Tab-separated table of C-alpha atoms in Angstrom:
chain	number	residue	atom	x	y	z
A	1	MET	CA	-32.280	-50.299	-48.738
A	2	ILE	CA	-31.757	-46.863	-47.132
A	3	ASP	CA	-34.796	-45.208	-45.599
A	4	CYS	CA	-34.650	-41.667	-47.042
A	5	LYS	CA	-37.199	-40.349	-44.579
A	6	SER	CA	-35.180	-41.685	-41.655
A	7	THR	CA	-31.964	-40.195	-43.028
A	8	SER	CA	-33.590	-36.794	-43.559
A	9	ALA	CA	-34.925	-36.846	-40.044
A	10	SER	CA	-31.455	-37.640	-38.664
A	11	PHE	CA	-29.874	-34.785	-40.610
A	12	ALA	CA	-32.556	-32.418	-39.370
A	13	ALA	CA	-32.030	-33.495	-35.788
A	14	ALA	CA	-28.274	-33.060	-36.092
A	15	ARG	CA	-28.728	-29.646	-37.623
A	16	ASN	CA	-31.019	-28.580	-34.804
A	17	VAL	CA	-28.514	-29.736	-32.184
A	18	LEU	CA	-25.723	-27.813	-33.925
A	19	LEU	CA	-27.819	-24.662	-34.203
A	20	GLY	CA	-28.839	-24.982	-30.579
A	21	GLY	CA	-25.197	-25.239	-29.514
A	22	LEU	CA	-24.245	-22.183	-31.553
A	23	LEU	CA	-27.097	-20.208	-30.004
A	24	LEU	CA	-25.922	-21.165	-26.490
A	25	VAL	CA	-22.364	-20.050	-27.270
A	26	ALA	CA	-23.634	-16.765	-28.675
A	27	ALA	CA	-25.820	-16.196	-25.621
A	28	ALA	CA	-22.914	-16.902	-23.268
A	29	ALA	CA	-20.737	-14.439	-25.153
A	30	CYS	CA	-23.409	-11.768	-24.778
A	31	THR	CA	-23.825	-12.270	-21.025
A	32	THR	CA	-20.162	-12.454	-19.883
A	33	THR	CA	-19.023	-10.017	-17.186
A	34	PRO	CA	-17.576	-6.799	-18.659
A	35	VAL	CA	-13.798	-6.913	-18.744
A	36	THR	CA	-12.070	-4.400	-16.518
A	37	SER	CA	-9.537	-2.254	-18.321
A	38	ARG	CA	-6.044	-3.445	-17.444
A	39	PRO	CA	-2.529	-2.426	-18.377
A	40	THR	CA	-1.198	-4.576	-21.184
A	41	ASP	CA	1.845	-5.473	-19.089
A	42	VAL	CA	1.206	-5.321	-15.344
A	43	GLN	CA	4.628	-6.707	-14.459
A	44	GLY	CA	6.300	-4.173	-16.726
A	45	LEU	CA	4.276	-1.356	-15.200
A	46	GLU	CA	5.276	-2.472	-11.706
A	47	THR	CA	8.920	-2.558	-12.769
A	48	ARG	CA	8.636	0.977	-14.122
A	49	ALA	CA	6.966	2.168	-10.915
A	50	ARG	CA	9.708	0.673	-8.716
A	51	ALA	CA	12.419	2.092	-10.945
A	52	ALA	CA	10.844	5.550	-10.808
A	53	ALA	CA	10.640	5.353	-7.019
A	54	ASP	CA	14.250	4.172	-6.702
A	55	SER	CA	15.478	6.982	-8.949
A	56	GLY	CA	13.566	9.633	-7.002
A	57	ASN	CA	10.982	10.296	-9.722
A	58	LEU	CA	8.262	10.209	-7.111
A	59	SER	CA	5.397	11.813	-9.008
A	60	THR	CA	5.804	9.324	-11.847
A	61	ALA	CA	6.004	6.417	-9.403
A	62	ALA	CA	2.854	7.573	-7.612
A	63	GLU	CA	0.966	7.866	-10.889
A	64	LEU	CA	2.105	4.450	-12.138
A	65	TYR	CA	0.969	2.780	-8.923
A	66	ALA	CA	-2.354	4.605	-9.214
A	67	GLN	CA	-2.725	3.247	-12.761
A	68	LEU	CA	-2.066	-0.262	-11.466
A	69	ALA	CA	-4.697	0.241	-8.757
A	70	ALA	CA	-7.236	1.285	-11.365
A	71	SER	CA	-6.706	-1.998	-13.233
A	72	VAL	CA	-7.438	-4.420	-10.393
A	73	THR	CA	-9.818	-4.978	-7.501
A	74	GLY	CA	-9.774	-6.141	-3.902
A	75	THR	CA	-6.612	-6.240	-1.824
A	76	LEU	CA	-4.438	-5.844	-4.925
A	77	ARG	CA	-6.085	-2.475	-5.552
A	78	ALA	CA	-5.591	-1.480	-1.921
A	79	GLY	CA	-1.938	-2.469	-2.064
A	80	TYR	CA	-1.226	-0.397	-5.152
A	81	LEU	CA	-3.050	2.603	-3.674
A	82	ILE	CA	-0.928	2.308	-0.525
A	83	ASP	CA	2.211	2.149	-2.684
A	84	SER	CA	1.039	5.240	-4.556
A	85	ALA	CA	0.375	7.051	-1.275
A	86	ARG	CA	3.885	6.217	-0.041
A	87	GLN	CA	5.406	7.956	-3.033
A	88	SER	CA	3.161	10.985	-2.512
A	89	VAL	CA	4.288	11.100	1.132
A	90	ARG	CA	7.924	11.050	0.041
A	91	GLN	CA	7.133	13.855	-2.399
A	92	GLY	CA	5.486	15.929	0.324
A	93	ASP	CA	2.066	15.762	-1.331
A	94	ALA	CA	-0.067	15.102	1.740
A	95	ILE	CA	-3.362	15.835	-0.006
A	96	THR	CA	-2.881	13.158	-2.663
A	97	ALA	CA	-1.497	10.713	-0.106
A	98	ARG	CA	-4.572	11.095	2.101
A	99	ARG	CA	-6.887	10.645	-0.864
A	100	ARG	CA	-5.145	7.449	-1.978
A	101	LEU	CA	-5.209	6.012	1.540
A	102	THR	CA	-8.886	6.839	1.918
A	103	GLU	CA	-9.625	5.145	-1.411
A	104	ALA	CA	-7.722	2.060	-0.294
A	105	ARG	CA	-9.811	1.509	2.840
A	106	SER	CA	-12.780	-0.127	1.103
A	107	ASP	CA	-10.693	-2.999	-0.305
A	108	ALA	CA	-7.999	-3.334	2.361
A	109	ASP	CA	-7.503	-6.431	4.483
A	110	ARG	CA	-6.589	-6.258	8.182
A	111	ASP	CA	-2.852	-5.703	7.675
A	112	GLN	CA	-3.488	-3.097	5.007
A	113	GLN	CA	-5.987	-1.274	7.236
A	114	GLN	CA	-3.328	-1.104	9.946
A	115	MET	CA	-0.762	0.204	7.455
A	116	ILE	CA	-3.228	2.862	6.302
A	117	VAL	CA	-3.706	4.051	9.893
A	118	THR	CA	0.063	4.107	10.392
A	119	LEU	CA	0.732	6.123	7.246
A	120	LEU	CA	-2.040	8.573	8.145
A	121	ALA	CA	-0.404	8.959	11.560
A	122	GLY	CA	2.841	9.754	9.771
A	123	LEU	CA	1.071	12.542	7.913
A	124	GLU	CA	-0.017	13.938	11.277
A	125	VAL	CA	3.633	14.040	12.365
A	126	ASP	CA	4.507	15.827	9.125
A	127	GLN	CA	1.938	18.475	10.090
A	128	ARG	CA	3.486	18.799	13.576
A	129	ARG	CA	0.505	17.115	15.208
A	130	ALA	CA	2.533	14.607	17.176
A	131	GLN	CA	-0.036	13.802	19.848
A	132	ALA	CA	-2.708	13.159	17.227
A	133	ALA	CA	-0.301	10.725	15.573
A	134	LEU	CA	0.298	8.870	18.843
A	135	ASP	CA	-3.441	8.674	19.460
A	136	MET	CA	-3.935	7.099	16.037
A	137	LEU	CA	-1.152	4.575	16.618
A	138	ALA	CA	-2.777	3.632	19.930
A	139	THR	CA	-5.776	2.294	17.991
A	140	LEU	CA	-3.696	-0.432	16.328
A	141	GLN	CA	-4.579	-3.839	17.702
A	142	PRO	CA	-2.087	-6.731	17.817
A	143	PRO	CA	-0.957	-8.836	16.186
A	144	LEU	CA	0.859	-6.476	13.833
A	145	SER	CA	2.853	-7.550	10.816
A	146	ASN	CA	6.576	-6.765	10.778
A	147	ALA	CA	5.985	-4.134	8.109
A	148	VAL	CA	3.340	-2.354	10.189
A	149	SER	CA	5.406	-2.681	13.382
A	150	SER	CA	8.433	-1.140	11.698
A	151	GLU	CA	6.466	1.707	10.123
A	152	ALA	CA	4.586	2.411	13.346
A	153	ALA	CA	7.824	2.540	15.350
A	154	ALA	CA	9.275	5.065	12.907
A	155	VAL	CA	6.196	7.267	13.190
A	156	ARG	CA	6.116	6.902	16.983
A	157	GLY	CA	9.793	7.820	17.279
A	158	ARG	CA	9.352	10.934	15.169
A	159	ALA	CA	6.293	11.974	17.182
A	160	LEU	CA	8.129	11.510	20.492
A	161	PHE	CA	11.016	13.660	19.260
A	162	GLN	CA	8.519	16.409	18.410
A	163	LEU	CA	7.041	16.217	21.896
A	164	GLY	CA	10.465	16.547	23.494
A	165	ARG	CA	10.382	12.980	24.820
A	166	THR	CA	13.839	12.326	23.451
A	167	THR	CA	14.809	9.339	25.569
A	168	GLU	CA	11.618	7.508	24.629
A	169	ALA	CA	12.107	8.380	20.967
A	170	VAL	CA	15.625	6.965	20.916
A	171	ARG	CA	14.528	3.790	22.691
A	172	VAL	CA	11.669	3.211	20.238
A	173	LEU	CA	13.870	3.737	17.200
A	174	VAL	CA	16.722	1.599	18.510
A	175	ASP	CA	14.262	-1.201	19.286
A	176	ARG	CA	12.840	-0.799	15.771
A	177	GLU	CA	15.930	-2.410	14.277
A	178	VAL	CA	14.601	-5.849	15.215
A	179	TRP	CA	12.211	-5.515	12.247
A	180	LEU	CA	14.846	-4.259	9.786
A	181	ASN	CA	16.435	-6.850	7.543
A	182	ASP	CA	19.140	-5.038	5.598
A	183	ALA	CA	21.985	-2.594	6.132
A	184	ALA	CA	20.312	0.170	4.132
A	185	SER	CA	17.216	0.078	6.351
A	186	ILE	CA	19.321	0.106	9.515
A	187	LEU	CA	21.330	3.060	8.225
A	188	ALA	CA	18.124	4.921	7.375
A	189	ASN	CA	16.857	4.244	10.894
A	190	GLN	CA	20.048	5.686	12.384
A	191	ARG	CA	19.605	8.779	10.209
A	192	LEU	CA	16.089	9.054	11.611
A	193	ILE	CA	17.543	9.216	15.116
A	194	TRP	CA	20.151	11.813	14.216
A	195	ASP	CA	17.568	13.894	12.361
A	196	GLY	CA	15.472	13.835	15.518
A	197	PHE	CA	18.380	15.163	17.568
A	198	ARG	CA	19.115	17.817	14.951
A	199	GLN	CA	15.533	19.055	14.613
A	200	PHE	CA	14.555	18.741	18.269
A	201	PRO	CA	17.695	18.990	20.397
A	202	PRO	CA	17.123	17.891	24.015
A	203	PRO	CA	17.255	20.657	26.620
A	204	GLY	CA	19.599	18.669	28.864
A	205	PRO	CA	21.403	15.357	29.296
A	206	LEU	CA	19.454	12.273	28.296
A	207	ALA	CA	18.421	9.647	30.775
A	208	GLU	CA	19.976	6.245	30.152
A	209	THR	CA	17.998	4.098	27.688
């Protein structure tokens, strides 16, 4: 014979367990960390940013990278802000580039911090403050990544051309090719040397490098 009281008690206990579980789920849903707004397609947005940069649509590229930075945190955010700043530099928008690089500092890792310093030094060269650029580069502490080494050598070479230290500039830029991995980068580096000669012609014969 079935004990009705026992059965009722079992049903009540089961119901209480179920209700308790539902309450825990509801509470967890209410206390989850707010979701950061993200692009619906990060990979697609990156592809669009690279395409805009490659096609010379620099303002669009800078804005797309800034949108990507706004959607993430940590070193990813710093990386996108640096990418955005690069496009602003190419566009000649030093104010925006400086702002993006300053924003990137708080989340940047060691390599990114060094790249930020290097890009800021490049902005000093753009403003014809070559010695200030060299002073900034002197603060970089080894080891340096290949990317930072290459960028720093380009900035250093440009600064030395501005200061009339042509032989040193050529040596630095020729040595820079050790960090360049493709023909396009090597060709761009050679253009950098010729642009230095064109903009800051040496007053006399060069010493052997």
